[in-house]
Structure formats: structure tokens, C-alpha cells
mmCIF file of C-alpha atoms in Angstrom:
data_model
loop_
_atom_site.group_PDB
_atom_site.id
_atom_site.type_symbol
_atom_site.label_atom_id
_atom_site.label_comp_id
_atom_site.label_asym_id
_atom_site.label_seq_id
_atom_site.Cartn_x
_atom_site.Cartn_y
_atom_site.Cartn_z
ATOM 1 C CA UNK D 1 -12.469 -16.036 6.154
ATOM 2 C CA UNK D 2 -10.742 -12.870 4.959
ATOM 3 C CA UNK D 3 -7.567 -13.387 2.977
ATOM 4 C CA UNK D 4 -5.322 -10.735 1.434
ATOM 5 C CA UNK D 5 -2.548 -11.384 -1.087
ATOM 6 C CA UNK D 6 -0.213 -8.560 -2.072
ATOM 7 C CA UNK D 7 1.909 -8.353 -5.192
ATOM 8 C CA UNK D 8 3.759 -5.796 -7.276
ATOM 9 C CA UNK D 9 6.722 -4.935 -5.106
ATOM 10 C CA UNK D 10 10.273 -4.821 -6.399
ATOM 11 C CA UNK D 11 13.441 -2.819 -6.861
ATOM 12 C CA UNK D 12 13.136 0.603 -8.496
ATOM 13 C CA UNK D 13 15.335 3.649 -8.849
ATOM 14 C CA UNK D 14 14.625 6.980 -7.195
ATOM 15 C CA UNK D 15 11.897 8.751 -9.121
ATOM 16 C CA UNK D 16 10.421 5.544 -10.450
ATOM 17 C CA UNK D 17 6.950 4.083 -10.045
ATOM 18 C CA UNK D 18 5.363 0.864 -8.849
ATOM 19 C CA UNK D 19 1.793 -0.326 -8.508
ATOM 20 C CA UNK D 20 0.991 -2.653 -5.638
ATOM 21 C CA UNK D 21 -2.026 -4.930 -5.767
ATOM 22 C CA UNK D 22 -3.923 -6.658 -2.975
ATOM 23 C CA UNK D 23 -6.302 -9.399 -4.026
ATOM 24 C CA UNK D 24 -8.981 -9.768 -1.356
ATOM 25 C CA UNK D 25 -11.278 -12.706 -0.669
ATOM 26 C CA UNK D 26 -13.915 -13.271 1.993
ATOM 27 C CA UNK D 27 -14.923 -9.614 2.098
ATOM 28 C CA UNK D 28 -16.618 -6.904 0.103
ATOM 29 C CA UNK D 29 -15.428 -3.318 -0.171
ATOM 30 C CA UNK D 30 -18.810 -1.965 0.860
ATOM 31 C CA UNK D 31 -18.386 -3.434 4.347
ATOM 32 C CA UNK D 32 -14.600 -3.385 4.832
ATOM 33 C CA UNK D 33 -12.308 -0.382 5.020
ATOM 34 C CA UNK D 34 -8.996 -1.075 3.330
ATOM 35 C CA UNK D 35 -5.520 0.314 3.868
ATOM 36 C CA UNK D 36 -1.854 0.065 3.007
ATOM 37 C CA UNK D 37 0.747 0.087 5.748
ATOM 38 C CA UNK D 38 4.517 -0.186 5.548
ATOM 39 C CA UNK D 39 7.304 -1.192 7.882
ATOM 40 C CA UNK D 40 10.987 -0.516 7.403
ATOM 41 C CA UNK D 41 13.640 -2.458 9.363
ATOM 42 C CA UNK D 42 13.879 -1.186 12.928
ATOM 43 C CA UNK D 43 10.826 1.047 12.561
ATOM 44 C CA UNK D 44 7.199 0.773 13.604
ATOM 45 C CA UNK D 45 4.495 -0.127 11.135
ATOM 46 C CA UNK D 46 2.975 3.046 9.742
ATOM 47 C CA UNK D 47 -0.150 3.824 7.785
ATOM 48 C CA UNK D 48 0.381 4.917 4.205
ATOM 49 C CA UNK D 49 -3.112 5.242 2.760
ATOM 50 C CA UNK D 50 -6.615 4.081 3.518
ATOM 51 C CA UNK D 51 -9.976 4.007 1.789
ATOM 52 C CA UNK D 52 -13.249 3.902 3.714
ATOM 53 C CA UNK D 53 -16.438 2.119 2.689
ATOM 54 C CA UNK D 54 -17.846 5.388 1.360
ATOM 55 C CA UNK D 55 -14.776 5.875 -0.853
ATOM 56 C CA UNK D 56 -13.170 8.565 1.286
ATOM 57 C CA UNK D 57 -9.376 8.347 1.135
ATOM 58 C CA UNK D 58 -6.608 9.525 3.444
ATOM 59 C CA UNK D 59 -2.836 9.574 3.083
ATOM 60 C CA UNK D 60 0.230 9.949 5.239
ATOM 61 C CA UNK D 61 1.801 13.388 4.791
ATOM 62 C CA UNK D 62 4.979 11.789 3.500
ATOM 63 C CA UNK D 63 3.199 10.269 0.464
ATOM 64 C CA UNK D 64 0.548 12.869 -0.354
ATOM 65 C CA UNK D 65 0.639 13.829 -4.008
ATOM 66 C CA UNK D 66 2.783 10.802 -4.898
ATOM 67 C CA UNK D 67 0.687 7.763 -3.911
ATOM 68 C CA UNK D 68 -2.887 6.924 -4.862
ATOM 69 C CA UNK D 69 -5.063 4.239 -3.284
ATOM 70 C CA UNK D 70 -7.896 2.754 -5.311
ATOM 71 C CA UNK D 71 -10.030 -0.352 -5.537
ATOM 72 C CA UNK D 72 -11.650 -2.412 -8.265
ATOM 73 C CA UNK D 73 -14.958 -3.812 -7.054
ATOM 74 C CA UNK D 74 -15.276 -6.254 -9.939
ATOM 75 C CA UNK D 75 -11.861 -7.785 -9.219
ATOM 76 C CA UNK D 76 -12.092 -7.317 -5.423
ATOM 77 C CA UNK D 77 -8.607 -5.868 -5.614
ATOM 78 C CA UNK D 78 -7.013 -2.933 -3.814
ATOM 79 C CA UNK D 79 -4.225 -0.953 -5.446
ATOM 80 C CA UNK D 80 -1.529 1.481 -4.417
ATOM 81 C CA UNK D 81 -0.022 3.497 -7.251
ATOM 82 C CA UNK D 82 3.331 4.865 -6.109
ATOM 83 C CA UNK D 83 5.046 7.575 -8.144
ATOM 84 C CA UNK D 84 8.167 9.669 -7.593
ATOM 85 C CA UNK D 85 9.543 7.019 -5.264
ATOM 86 C CA UNK D 86 12.260 7.929 -2.779
ATOM 87 C CA UNK D 87 14.757 5.783 -0.828
ATOM 88 C CA UNK D 88 12.709 6.586 2.327
ATOM 89 C CA UNK D 89 9.818 4.660 0.774
ATOM 90 C CA UNK D 90 11.826 1.442 1.072
ATOM 91 C CA UNK D 91 9.852 -0.955 3.289
ATOM 92 C CA UNK D 92 7.670 -4.025 3.404
ATOM 93 C CA UNK D 93 4.198 -2.953 2.315
ATOM 94 C CA UNK D 94 1.141 -4.615 3.813
ATOM 95 C CA UNK D 95 -2.487 -4.625 2.796
ATOM 96 C CA UNK D 96 -5.001 -4.482 5.647
ATOM 97 C CA UNK D 97 -8.753 -4.836 6.010
ATOM 98 C CA UNK D 98 -11.107 -3.942 8.831
ATOM 99 C CA UNK D 99 -14.841 -4.505 8.975
ATOM 100 C CA UNK D 100 -16.242 -1.008 9.097
ATOM 101 C CA UNK D 101 -19.171 0.589 10.894
ATOM 102 C CA UNK D 102 -18.735 3.696 8.773
ATOM 103 C CA UNK D 103 -16.564 5.612 11.243
ATOM 104 C CA UNK D 104 -12.805 5.858 10.535
ATOM 105 C CA UNK D 105 -10.603 4.274 13.202
ATOM 106 C CA UNK D 106 -7.156 5.245 14.448
ATOM 107 C CA UNK D 107 -3.870 3.711 13.352
ATOM 108 C CA UNK D 108 -3.436 1.793 16.651
ATOM 109 C CA UNK D 109 -6.949 0.372 16.159
ATOM 110 C CA UNK D 110 -6.046 -0.677 12.626
ATOM 111 C CA UNK D 111 -2.942 -2.446 13.865
ATOM 112 C CA UNK D 112 -4.932 -4.220 16.566
ATOM 113 C CA UNK D 113 -8.042 -5.158 14.570
ATOM 114 C CA UNK D 114 -7.012 -5.600 10.953
ATOM 115 C CA UNK D 115 -6.541 -8.714 8.900
ATOM 116 C CA UNK D 116 -3.149 -8.503 7.174
ATOM 117 C CA UNK D 117 -1.590 -9.789 4.017
ATOM 118 C CA UNK D 118 1.878 -11.330 3.925
ATOM 119 C CA UNK D 119 3.496 -8.175 2.567
ATOM 120 C CA UNK D 120 5.426 -7.219 -0.545
ATOM 121 C CA UNK D 121 8.889 -5.664 -0.462
ATOM 122 C CA UNK D 122 9.548 -2.295 -2.069
ATOM 123 C CA UNK D 123 13.159 -1.176 -2.402
ATOM 124 C CA UNK D 124 14.073 2.213 -3.850
ATOM 125 C CA UNK D 125 17.706 2.685 -4.791
ATOM 126 C CA UNK D 126 19.393 6.089 -4.711
#
């Protein structure tokens, strides 16, 4: 059974940094693609960053150059390093995992198929 537990959220000022962690169990990174999504109040859940089983990464345009997704195989933990944070980054951040056949899937497929963590709140004050 796949389980994901996020941590690392909090309150930070504009321009600050946070590192989110997602401790994964019941899966291995060589068979599961991993991603971070976020959802602000009144908005749809959106993809922030993903990492495929071959290590390929992809980012939303709004976070390119500021956020970095990475994973530690030994700790079975996914990370999201967030720098130069803006008030628009305020949201609940979710870790997600999908068993992968090696072909990237679309955001709607992620939302439909993924196993999700409980989320961690990130609030950026202006």
C-alpha cells in the first residue's frame, strides 16, 4: 500500500525559501513517477513539478527557475526546494505518486490516478 507523508510547510515572507519533503512507503522511485501539486482556496489543483522514473523533470511555468524537485533513493523521500517565494505560491501542497510505464501522463490523468498525501500548507506573506 502506497503512503505519502508531506512535511516542511509553513509561513514565510516574500523572497524566502522552504523545502518540502514527502516520505514515501510502499513504492520505489524506479517504478513510480512522483510529483508536487498545489491547490489554493477557490482554485483547481495544479501541477507544480514532476519527476519521471528516468529522472526527467518538468515544472510549471510559474515556478521555473525558483523551484527544484529531487528525490533521495536511500531515504525514499521526495523534495521540493522552493526559493524566491511569492504570495501567489500560497497554497496547500500535495505529494503524488503514479505507477509509471515510462511515458509521462497528463495533469488530468495524474489527478485521476495518483495516490496523494495529506498536504502541507505553504503561506507566503507580502
